[in-house]
XYZ file of C-alpha atoms in Angstrom:
755
model
C -40.085 66.342 26.270
C -38.192 68.008 23.464
C -34.829 66.379 22.992
C -31.882 68.396 22.034
C -28.216 68.189 21.181
C -25.751 70.519 22.753
C -23.731 72.043 19.937
C -20.755 71.873 22.286
C -20.687 68.107 21.905
C -19.096 68.624 18.502
C -16.075 70.051 20.317
C -15.497 66.682 21.967
C -13.686 65.716 18.765
C -10.798 67.823 19.986
C -11.442 67.949 23.742
C -8.261 69.313 25.238
C -6.204 67.929 28.074
C -7.605 69.340 31.284
C -11.088 69.521 29.777
C -11.333 66.284 27.820
C -14.403 64.097 27.976
C -12.430 60.874 27.603
C -11.516 58.877 30.716
C -11.748 55.423 32.400
C -10.543 53.096 35.201
C -6.888 52.539 36.021
C -5.446 49.364 34.497
C -1.742 50.178 34.620
C 0.479 52.543 36.559
C 3.794 54.308 36.378
C 5.674 56.563 38.754
C 8.539 57.301 36.412
C 8.671 60.848 35.081
C 10.386 61.189 31.690
C 13.171 63.688 31.482
C 11.991 67.084 30.304
C 12.947 68.121 26.796
C 13.687 71.657 25.694
C 10.481 73.482 24.867
C 10.065 74.811 21.335
C 9.203 78.461 20.830
C 5.471 79.104 20.828
C 4.403 80.123 17.284
C 2.995 83.572 16.697
C -0.720 83.436 15.876
C -2.021 85.277 12.837
C -5.437 85.830 11.288
C -8.828 86.653 12.739
C -8.762 84.023 15.505
C -5.296 85.025 16.748
C -6.826 87.091 19.513
C -10.141 87.681 21.195
C -12.728 89.503 19.105
C -12.897 93.280 19.581
C -16.697 93.160 19.645
C -18.601 93.439 22.949
C -18.032 90.377 25.156
C -15.590 89.078 22.473
C -18.578 87.993 20.378
C -17.503 86.571 17.010
C -17.400 88.982 14.079
C -18.850 86.877 11.288
C -18.100 89.617 8.739
C -14.374 89.010 9.208
C -14.347 85.233 8.851
C -14.394 83.329 5.586
C -14.543 79.583 5.002
C -10.909 79.720 3.902
C -9.879 80.878 7.390
C -10.843 77.742 9.301
C -8.228 75.175 8.258
C -5.272 77.581 8.797
C -6.766 78.647 12.148
C -7.221 75.049 13.277
C -3.648 74.241 12.209
C -2.246 77.269 14.022
C -4.304 76.456 17.082
C -2.977 72.925 17.240
C 0.630 74.028 16.672
C 0.411 76.672 19.373
C -1.144 74.307 21.887
C 1.486 71.660 21.162
C 4.146 74.256 21.940
C 2.294 75.351 25.099
C 2.155 71.763 26.338
C 5.813 71.255 25.437
C 6.658 74.295 27.542
C 4.850 72.715 30.496
C 6.698 69.414 30.174
C 10.062 71.166 29.647
C 9.713 73.327 32.749
C 12.754 72.507 34.933
C 10.865 73.460 38.095
C 9.060 70.817 40.127
C 5.428 70.337 39.055
C 2.968 72.607 40.877
C -0.713 73.341 40.519
C 0.055 76.658 38.819
C 2.837 75.601 36.456
C 1.130 72.388 35.365
C -2.639 72.288 35.968
C -3.413 75.986 35.469
C -0.916 76.216 32.619
C -2.704 73.316 30.924
C -6.068 74.996 31.542
C -4.740 78.139 29.866
C -3.517 76.314 26.759
C -5.388 76.064 23.467
C -7.164 79.425 23.515
C -6.940 79.954 19.754
C -8.132 76.419 19.098
C -11.125 77.010 21.378
C -12.055 80.243 19.614
C -12.027 78.766 16.125
C -13.738 75.558 17.227
C -16.643 77.293 18.923
C -17.418 79.358 15.843
C -16.816 76.569 13.330
C -19.014 73.992 15.073
C -21.744 76.550 15.663
C -21.916 77.045 11.906
C -21.728 73.363 10.947
C -24.684 72.792 13.269
C -26.835 75.797 12.431
C -25.861 77.092 8.984
C -23.512 74.704 7.228
C -22.345 74.572 3.624
C -20.734 71.897 1.472
C -17.361 73.571 2.039
C -17.786 73.580 5.823
C -18.812 69.923 5.743
C -15.653 69.053 3.833
C -13.530 70.959 6.335
C -15.300 69.148 9.162
C -14.558 65.767 7.621
C -10.927 66.730 7.033
C -10.294 68.240 10.447
C -12.175 65.823 12.721
C -9.538 63.033 12.671
C -6.709 65.573 12.906
C -8.287 67.228 15.929
C -8.900 63.855 17.547
C -5.234 62.955 17.047
C -4.216 66.318 18.497
C -6.339 65.695 21.582
C -4.809 62.255 22.019
C -1.281 63.606 21.671
C -1.950 65.775 24.717
C -4.061 63.410 26.804
C -1.639 60.548 26.231
C 1.632 62.490 26.579
C 3.677 60.536 29.182
C 5.761 63.559 30.188
C 2.680 65.712 30.716
C 0.873 63.005 32.654
C 3.920 62.517 34.895
C 3.699 66.161 35.957
C -0.077 66.007 36.421
C 0.273 62.823 38.476
C 3.001 64.375 40.636
C 0.706 67.268 41.531
C -2.235 64.921 42.079
C -0.236 62.590 44.338
C 0.828 65.589 46.459
C -2.659 67.062 46.757
C -3.098 66.218 50.447
C -0.177 68.501 51.312
C -1.441 71.383 49.187
C -3.654 74.312 50.118
C -6.276 74.702 47.412
C -9.748 76.135 47.009
C -12.541 73.609 46.378
C -12.601 74.620 42.701
C -8.819 74.244 42.429
C -9.097 70.776 43.951
C -11.876 69.848 41.539
C -9.873 71.022 38.524
C -6.879 68.954 39.652
C -9.015 65.878 40.230
C -10.810 66.315 36.915
C -7.595 66.816 34.944
C -5.999 63.708 36.417
C -9.095 61.513 36.064
C -9.658 62.554 32.461
C -6.092 61.804 31.459
C -6.278 58.406 33.141
C -9.572 57.751 31.437
C -8.112 58.863 28.109
C -5.456 56.159 28.484
C -2.509 57.805 30.219
C -1.900 54.694 32.336
C -2.202 52.177 29.518
C 0.806 50.468 28.006
C 2.467 52.207 25.041
C 0.933 49.649 22.657
C -2.528 50.157 24.132
C -2.171 53.933 23.912
C -1.306 53.712 20.237
C -4.372 51.574 19.592
C -6.565 54.052 21.514
C -5.197 56.867 19.352
C -6.007 54.937 16.184
C -9.522 54.132 17.425
C -10.186 57.753 18.398
C -9.087 59.014 15.002
C -11.298 56.520 13.205
C -14.256 57.213 15.496
C -13.963 60.917 14.810
C -14.092 60.338 11.057
C -16.977 57.857 11.262
C -19.031 60.075 13.577
C -18.629 63.055 11.261
C -19.646 60.943 8.270
C -22.661 59.583 10.159
C -23.917 63.055 11.059
C -23.464 64.336 7.530
C -25.253 61.346 5.993
C -28.175 61.743 8.395
C -28.517 65.432 7.550
C -28.330 64.675 3.824
C -30.878 61.888 4.204
C -33.216 64.130 6.184
C -33.038 66.906 3.591
C -33.379 64.478 0.676
C -36.235 62.640 2.392
C -38.750 65.449 1.898
C -42.009 63.970 0.618
C -43.316 65.499 -2.621
C -47.014 65.804 -3.413
C -48.390 66.580 -6.865
C -52.080 66.826 -5.949
C -52.930 69.632 -3.520
C -56.082 67.775 -2.504
C -53.901 65.236 -0.704
C -52.820 68.003 1.685
C -56.319 68.445 3.052
C -56.163 69.153 6.773
C -52.951 71.163 6.648
C -53.191 74.891 7.339
C -52.941 77.390 4.504
C -49.619 78.591 5.925
C -48.191 75.063 5.995
C -49.386 74.391 2.442
C -47.764 77.640 1.296
C -44.525 76.638 3.024
C -44.684 73.232 1.317
C -45.125 74.901 -2.080
C -42.167 77.188 -1.394
C -39.972 74.263 -0.377
C -40.868 72.304 -3.510
C -39.995 75.309 -5.665
C -36.670 75.678 -3.864
C -36.016 72.009 -4.598
C -36.614 72.528 -8.291
C -40.208 71.284 -8.487
C -42.447 74.339 -8.824
C -46.139 73.536 -8.877
C -45.666 70.697 -6.369
C -45.581 70.608 -2.577
C -42.805 69.202 -0.362
C -43.132 68.208 3.301
C -39.725 68.434 4.970
C -38.599 65.762 7.408
C -37.730 66.653 10.969
C -35.125 64.805 12.995
C -37.420 62.559 15.058
C -39.303 59.460 13.883
C -42.725 61.078 14.230
C -43.376 64.059 11.958
C -45.270 67.285 12.796
C -47.508 67.137 9.708
C -48.946 63.690 10.463
C -51.770 64.705 12.825
C -53.290 67.205 10.407
C -53.137 65.153 7.191
C -56.463 63.526 6.371
C -55.055 61.395 3.542
C -54.002 58.140 5.214
C -51.856 56.997 2.293
C -49.867 60.231 2.445
C -49.512 59.860 6.216
C -48.028 56.412 5.716
C -45.706 57.655 2.973
C -44.458 60.508 5.159
C -43.947 58.244 8.171
C -42.091 55.629 6.141
C -39.862 58.310 4.603
C -38.935 59.321 8.129
C -38.452 55.780 9.433
C -36.306 54.620 6.508
C -34.484 57.852 5.659
C -30.984 56.512 6.433
C -31.287 52.736 6.129
C -30.621 52.509 2.388
C -34.213 51.940 1.298
C -34.711 55.447 -0.061
C -31.141 55.986 -1.254
C -28.185 53.632 -0.727
C -25.867 56.652 -0.583
C -27.514 57.689 2.686
C -27.267 54.272 4.372
C -25.641 54.694 7.809
C -25.837 51.076 8.985
C -22.253 50.042 8.270
C -21.005 53.308 9.782
C -22.894 52.835 13.045
C -21.835 49.192 13.283
C -18.189 50.242 12.967
C -18.693 52.926 15.601
C -20.236 50.427 18.041
C -17.459 47.899 17.419
C -14.659 50.422 17.878
C -16.204 51.734 21.079
C -16.507 48.233 22.492
C -12.905 47.468 21.539
C -11.716 50.672 23.172
C -13.617 49.886 26.387
C -11.942 46.482 26.448
C -8.497 48.100 26.353
C -9.369 49.732 29.674
C -10.583 46.483 31.193
C -14.256 47.412 30.919
C -16.830 44.850 29.737
C -18.581 47.309 27.394
C -18.709 50.908 26.253
C -21.557 51.819 28.611
C -19.431 50.957 31.638
C -16.522 52.928 30.198
C -18.597 55.977 29.220
C -20.529 56.355 32.477
C -17.492 56.870 34.723
C -18.359 60.499 35.514
C -22.162 60.385 35.347
C -24.484 61.106 38.215
C -25.891 57.578 37.849
C -22.305 56.191 37.879
C -22.974 52.858 36.133
C -25.266 51.136 33.582
C -27.095 49.071 36.192
C -28.413 52.153 37.990
C -29.628 53.669 34.709
C -31.204 50.427 33.476
C -32.917 49.689 36.782
C -34.263 53.234 36.794
C -35.770 52.771 33.311
C -36.913 49.174 33.656
C -38.990 49.898 36.729
C -41.239 52.056 34.534
C -41.680 49.524 31.713
C -44.616 47.416 33.015
C -46.857 50.400 33.688
C -45.712 52.119 30.506
C -46.451 49.059 28.350
C -49.915 48.780 29.899
C -50.509 52.467 29.154
C -49.418 51.971 25.534
C -51.930 49.142 25.102
C -54.773 51.057 26.730
C -53.977 54.149 24.657
C -54.039 52.043 21.473
C -57.432 50.638 22.459
C -58.766 54.180 22.910
C -57.470 55.207 19.491
C -58.956 52.119 17.833
C -62.291 52.962 19.418
C -62.046 56.469 17.966
C -61.209 55.074 14.504
C -64.179 52.720 14.677
C -66.407 55.538 15.906
C -65.510 57.523 12.770
C -66.286 54.544 10.530
C -62.714 53.464 9.877
C -62.083 49.814 9.016
C -58.445 49.691 10.152
C -56.519 49.554 13.404
C -54.123 52.262 14.486
C -50.635 52.321 13.002
C -47.751 54.646 13.897
C -48.671 57.060 11.093
C -52.214 57.255 12.469
C -51.313 57.562 16.120
C -51.039 61.291 16.626
C -53.944 62.119 14.355
C -56.320 60.012 16.409
C -54.614 60.796 19.694
C -55.274 64.462 18.974
C -58.893 63.673 18.147
C -59.353 61.808 21.437
C -57.547 64.572 23.289
C -59.660 67.244 21.624
C -62.845 65.375 22.481
C -61.758 64.522 26.000
C -60.312 67.931 26.847
C -61.983 70.125 24.178
C -58.537 71.370 23.201
C -58.076 72.797 19.696
C -54.349 72.830 18.862
C -54.756 75.355 16.035
C -56.730 77.774 18.190
C -54.204 77.354 20.978
C -51.360 78.428 18.637
C -53.130 81.740 18.067
C -52.055 82.748 21.585
C -48.391 81.958 21.019
C -46.615 84.501 18.828
C -42.883 83.837 18.621
C -41.507 87.223 19.653
C -43.962 87.533 22.534
C -43.236 84.014 23.771
C -39.550 84.905 23.914
C -39.639 88.471 25.211
C -42.836 88.516 27.271
C -42.685 84.889 28.353
C -39.182 83.424 28.571
C -37.475 86.723 29.410
C -40.261 87.704 31.814
C -39.823 84.411 33.664
C -36.082 85.123 33.937
C -36.859 88.575 35.316
C -39.333 87.358 37.916
C -37.174 84.466 39.132
C -33.699 85.966 38.798
C -34.046 89.719 38.238
C -32.643 89.660 34.687
C -33.394 92.228 31.986
C -32.835 92.108 28.218
C -32.209 94.661 25.486
C -32.534 93.771 21.795
C -29.613 94.947 19.705
C -29.007 95.180 15.968
C -25.352 96.208 15.886
C -23.749 92.757 16.117
C -22.903 90.619 13.065
C -24.810 87.327 12.913
C -24.242 84.146 10.907
C -27.750 84.238 9.404
C -30.274 87.091 9.005
C -32.840 85.217 11.125
C -30.662 85.368 14.264
C -31.717 87.831 17.004
C -29.298 89.206 19.624
C -29.783 90.590 23.136
C -27.662 92.013 25.921
C -28.498 90.318 29.219
C -28.377 92.427 32.390
C -27.991 90.874 35.834
C -30.112 91.595 38.914
C -27.758 94.448 39.942
C -27.951 96.089 36.498
C -24.515 94.941 35.364
C -23.994 93.285 31.983
C -24.186 89.510 32.366
C -23.549 88.445 28.769
C -24.929 88.201 25.231
C -27.741 85.987 23.957
C -28.249 84.869 20.326
C -31.586 83.345 19.305
C -31.832 81.338 16.061
C -35.411 80.027 15.842
C -36.193 78.873 12.296
C -35.854 75.610 10.413
C -33.701 75.633 7.255
C -31.907 73.022 5.136
C -28.479 74.174 6.345
C -29.383 73.417 9.967
C -29.374 70.016 11.642
C -32.567 68.913 13.358
C -33.469 69.432 16.986
C -32.788 72.278 19.374
C -29.711 73.127 21.402
C -27.675 75.652 23.359
C -23.973 76.375 23.369
C -21.429 79.141 23.906
C -19.461 81.368 21.549
C -17.553 82.558 24.629
C -17.272 80.632 27.906
C -17.448 82.313 31.310
C -14.213 82.274 33.327
C -12.887 84.457 36.140
C -9.387 83.405 35.069
C -9.815 84.993 31.635
C -12.328 87.631 32.717
C -14.725 86.481 29.984
C -18.468 86.713 30.346
C -20.718 84.221 28.507
C -21.900 84.648 24.929
C -24.617 82.040 24.469
C -26.865 80.919 21.642
C -30.092 78.922 21.428
C -30.946 77.129 18.172
C -34.435 75.776 17.372
C -36.187 74.357 14.301
C -39.517 76.171 14.154
C -41.149 76.147 10.701
C -41.039 79.722 9.406
C -44.365 81.316 8.613
C -45.085 82.488 5.090
C -44.124 86.090 4.427
C -46.824 88.419 5.747
C -48.286 85.808 8.105
C -47.937 86.016 11.887
C -45.200 83.786 13.296
C -47.230 81.520 15.548
C -45.725 78.509 17.309
C -47.053 75.286 18.756
C -47.148 74.740 22.485
C -44.457 72.100 22.007
C -42.192 74.823 20.614
C -43.153 77.104 23.491
C -41.903 74.415 25.862
C -38.732 74.061 23.804
C -38.036 77.790 24.079
C -38.321 77.673 27.877
C -36.215 74.489 27.905
C -33.364 75.855 25.809
C -33.297 79.097 27.737
C -32.966 77.002 30.888
C -29.681 75.786 29.390
C -28.793 79.407 28.615
C -29.421 80.414 32.247
C -27.166 77.566 33.375
C -24.476 79.169 31.201
C -25.202 82.802 32.120
C -25.101 82.096 35.853
C -21.742 80.316 35.617
C -19.506 81.608 38.394
C -16.325 79.610 37.937
C -12.651 80.490 37.814
C -11.927 77.777 35.280
C -13.601 77.424 31.898
C -13.360 73.617 32.124
C -15.781 73.604 35.064
C -17.953 76.509 33.983
C -21.705 76.570 33.471
C -23.006 73.579 31.537
C -19.692 71.662 31.871
C -21.493 69.004 33.898
C -22.240 65.304 33.601
C -24.392 64.213 30.668
C -27.127 62.977 33.006
C -27.258 66.284 34.880
C -26.971 68.916 32.157
C -30.567 68.455 30.923
C -32.016 68.933 34.400
C -31.794 72.754 34.744
C -33.283 73.158 31.268
C -36.181 70.792 31.875
C -37.213 72.357 35.153
C -37.614 75.734 33.439
C -40.360 74.271 31.248
C -42.664 74.420 34.279
C -42.873 78.196 33.996
C -44.407 78.053 30.493
C -47.809 77.391 32.106
C -47.347 79.419 35.275
C -50.440 81.669 35.496
C -48.411 84.841 36.064
C -46.066 84.129 33.162
C -48.888 83.075 30.832
C -50.826 86.238 31.544
C -47.832 88.219 30.361
C -47.125 86.489 27.053
C -49.993 84.235 25.916
C -52.139 86.812 24.129
C -54.198 86.312 20.982
C -52.281 87.633 18.003
C -55.362 89.462 16.654
C -57.365 90.551 19.680
C -54.717 90.781 22.388
C -56.964 88.683 24.638
C -55.065 86.706 27.283
C -55.310 82.956 26.905
C -58.353 81.732 28.870
C -57.597 79.987 32.152
C -59.839 77.127 31.041
C -57.600 76.520 28.028
C -54.549 76.334 30.309
C -56.332 73.868 32.558
C -56.991 71.778 29.470
C -53.347 72.060 28.347
C -52.140 70.798 31.711
C -54.722 68.011 31.872
C -54.002 67.029 28.277
C -50.282 67.010 29.118
C -50.830 63.733 30.953
C -52.551 62.225 27.926
C -50.770 60.050 25.349
C -47.849 59.230 27.635
C -47.781 55.762 26.112
C -46.312 57.367 23.001
C -44.716 60.578 24.227
C -42.829 58.971 27.098
C -42.619 55.529 25.516
C -40.692 56.580 22.395
C -38.048 58.210 24.597
C -37.723 55.195 26.909
C -37.388 52.943 23.858
C -34.646 55.131 22.370
C -32.791 55.197 25.695
C -32.966 51.420 26.027
C -31.852 51.002 22.393
C -28.847 53.207 23.118
C -27.918 51.082 26.139
C -28.332 47.850 24.138
C -25.862 49.041 21.493
C -23.363 50.000 24.137
C -23.738 46.926 26.347
C -22.078 44.814 23.639
C -18.703 43.239 24.333
C -15.951 43.730 21.793
C -16.607 40.268 20.350
C -20.370 40.784 20.130
C -20.041 44.189 18.490
C -17.474 42.963 15.970
C -19.932 40.267 14.845
C -22.417 42.938 13.696
C -20.827 44.191 10.512
C -23.441 44.113 7.748
C -26.612 46.142 7.169
C -28.773 43.037 7.682
C -27.088 42.296 11.012
C -27.650 45.897 12.142
C -31.352 45.565 11.325
C -31.551 42.225 13.138
C -29.824 43.564 16.236
C -32.034 46.631 16.379
C -35.198 44.535 16.018
C -34.050 42.153 18.754
C -32.995 44.974 21.074
C -36.317 46.776 20.711
C -38.279 43.537 21.026
C -36.612 42.884 24.370
C -37.760 46.176 25.863
C -41.214 44.789 26.642
C -42.825 47.853 25.059
C -45.172 48.093 22.071
C -42.491 49.078 19.557
C -44.560 47.975 16.556
C -47.103 50.686 17.316
C -44.724 53.110 18.967
C -41.273 53.104 17.359
C -38.391 54.729 19.255
C -37.943 58.470 18.975
C -34.852 57.724 16.883
C -33.974 54.575 15.007
C -30.316 53.557 15.145
C -29.785 54.773 11.579
C -30.554 58.429 12.404
C -29.749 58.458 16.119
C -27.462 61.488 15.984
C -27.325 61.787 19.767
C -25.331 58.579 20.077
C -23.568 58.103 16.731
C -22.733 61.522 15.217
C -20.182 62.423 17.878
C -17.184 60.409 19.113
C -18.956 60.166 22.484
C -21.962 62.522 22.580
C -24.948 60.968 24.334
C -23.747 57.393 23.792
C -24.852 55.349 26.808
C -26.415 58.606 27.907
C -29.751 59.051 26.191
C -31.304 57.829 29.449
C -30.195 61.247 30.735
C -33.376 62.814 29.380
C -35.361 60.469 31.621
C -33.041 60.692 34.628
C -33.138 64.476 34.509
C -36.928 64.402 34.186
C -36.887 62.701 37.564
C -34.794 65.577 38.970
C -36.996 68.064 37.107
C -40.350 66.860 38.429
C -39.003 66.487 41.946
C -37.732 70.085 41.729
C -41.092 71.301 40.439
C -42.611 69.852 43.569
C -40.077 71.798 45.651
C -40.923 75.052 43.856
C -44.639 74.459 44.334
C -44.154 73.651 48.017
C -42.131 76.828 48.499
C -44.289 79.436 46.795
C -43.571 79.000 43.091
C -42.355 81.919 40.961
C -40.527 84.117 43.487
C -37.172 85.881 43.520
C -36.338 84.086 46.762
C -36.805 80.701 45.090
C -34.957 81.805 41.957
C -32.018 83.168 43.913
C -31.846 79.933 45.922
C -31.869 77.788 42.762
C -29.247 80.022 41.167
C -27.006 79.799 44.244
C -27.290 76.033 44.760
C -27.550 74.682 41.183
C -27.290 77.116 38.282
C -24.086 78.813 39.444
C -22.213 75.684 40.498
C -21.092 74.357 37.106
C -19.142 71.110 37.368
C -17.475 71.959 40.658
C -19.092 69.434 43.000
C -20.864 66.101 43.406
C -24.313 66.238 41.805
C -26.168 64.516 44.624
C -24.601 66.981 47.052
C -25.636 69.831 44.775
C -29.198 68.543 44.674
C -29.311 68.138 48.461
C -28.121 71.732 48.851
C -31.062 72.817 46.716
C -33.894 70.575 47.921
C -32.641 69.609 51.362
C -32.991 65.899 50.528
C -32.302 63.206 47.937
C -34.360 63.339 44.717
C -37.397 61.063 44.530
C -38.947 59.430 41.482
C -42.569 59.655 42.585
C -43.335 63.106 41.080
C -42.108 61.864 37.684
C -44.261 58.747 37.838
C -47.296 60.813 38.796
C -46.662 63.352 36.032
C -46.447 60.542 33.490
C -49.436 58.650 34.835
C -47.230 55.681 35.765
C -48.222 55.201 39.378
C -49.480 51.637 39.121
C -46.755 50.088 41.215
C -44.022 50.676 43.738
C -40.711 51.878 42.302
C -37.848 49.480 42.938
C -34.464 51.005 42.215
C -31.208 49.121 42.582
C -30.123 51.837 44.955
C -33.044 53.343 46.828
C -33.700 54.392 50.361
C -36.976 55.133 52.077
C -37.744 58.366 53.838
C -40.427 56.780 55.956
C -43.205 58.128 53.750
C -42.992 55.532 51.013
C -41.299 57.711 48.381
C -38.367 56.048 46.675
C -35.232 58.158 46.879
C -32.598 57.869 44.194
C -28.932 57.327 44.854
C -26.138 55.699 42.942
C -23.117 53.698 43.955
C -20.024 53.477 41.833
C -19.449 49.839 40.959
């Protein structure tokens, strides 16, 4: 599994009323509606973001935006939305769905335009100036969001419409927007006491600042953590292209004649398997593991920041009467509550731990076989795992890459899959401004030949880009606005040396199919309201449509179209694909284990009460808590560290909410993914009939309905965990979920009850 961050999560810092991500249980109530005040005049917008772009699909014109434009645009956007909300609350007419809920949905257009462009750049091509703007604006945007979400006069109108909903005639999507708007405002604190609301505002502002600082420190630590080598002989095992890239990076960092190995965002590093020099492997691994814990550079230490974030979250949850942040944060998830998520993960731990131990024994045997006098350590793991895999499956990773050329993987693989399943077609274009020369653009055509939207593809790693891979929108689909989606995928593929073919690993092939699965979820959006459109779904559902599209990377028909040797044009041999699929079940002790460990670590941080979290306020206490939390997982964390340590766990700490209490989503959605793969296989695989059915029941539904209902509409039944366990080689026991039912055939079905 390739983890990713949605770039859209950055926008949560100023999530607007009606589409906020902040909500919780009712702890107070009021029926009084404050008297409406006279509405101020709505300011006139100026500057580039004052109106939709004139480019096709309202795509952003990067040639017309400078760094100096962002702060004024943000300030205008906030002022205009404040006036728009004031106009709603000052309306002398009785509250209605149109004059309150739809009016709120229509507010903040300028703010949305500037935010989508700004946060795309701070994620994919940032500068020092943009980082400073981000740090300045994050608390101001958080305060702006709170001023709307916690406006008593606005909430009184929303509540009046909500309380009258039974007497109203609405479409299902209208009803969902009303319900969502009300629930989010309640969860943001609309029904708290005035004193509690003020404290929530202060916490949100501080969390926004801390999260921004955390993300920036992690990026700085990752860039600064590059490992320098002065003796080329130490790089033995690396490809000529990788060595050339390391020399180029060192020169760019002011050390010509040396070599620099850049860090990637995860704990494990791509260069480790190929490096023969064990001391260098250890140095590279330790640079990754300790990048942001103060050992390499105290200026990059994130421990106090993350402790403050955890404490503030726990305090905020307590204001809503919740025992911990996890309970507060999971209010709208498919799993509903922490117990369901934890039971789901814990049922896999015994078999997973046994697999980790047996895998370690196999690697130690390989080390001994080669004459080594040491036992496997984390920095050795993938090198010897690859050796065992190569011997067991006769799979040569370097030779396999020769069949995966970047442009062909995208155009003849990913796009071909989209054509076969959904009837889409793509045309490359060079007339649109981009934010970096490496970005490719395409017009996407629907099955009837009409224009569906625009796609931007940004594949290469660079220092100005955060780690990982993600999808987001420059323009959101909405029938209300008439907008079609403008979507981008961002990856971190090492760029080949000039003149060399751009080959990619099979892991990056999977990532390309995965991220385009997110893009399809956005392109097939068919909603009236932007707040419910496309990928605007629960955190533990949004990864599911992307993951299921990874299955087509090894579909024989798709492979035959794109997996061709870059020199000879020969199609990848079927035997090699068989080996890829067989080898895919190998090393699950590490591959699956590091993700489970990270998910459990996330839940441990966010299961703390306010008192417990407040007691962790020094770097040493952060280290002690992390060690204890990981030790309690029952997994072999000494050999297999989590995919992210707390100190560089951007998913859960670099956003006011992000994936906090939600990293389990990657596992939960794998369950939905593998169960769906079984459905596709049972129903004929890669066919337009299957694609159209999946589009109609899942990809086009956005956030408009219950997720279990959506899944039943697709598969005709509840999801089951068995296909996931089989795919991961974890079938040594009967699954025991907190909420399971039996279909009579022994397969555990997953359901969740709100507690």
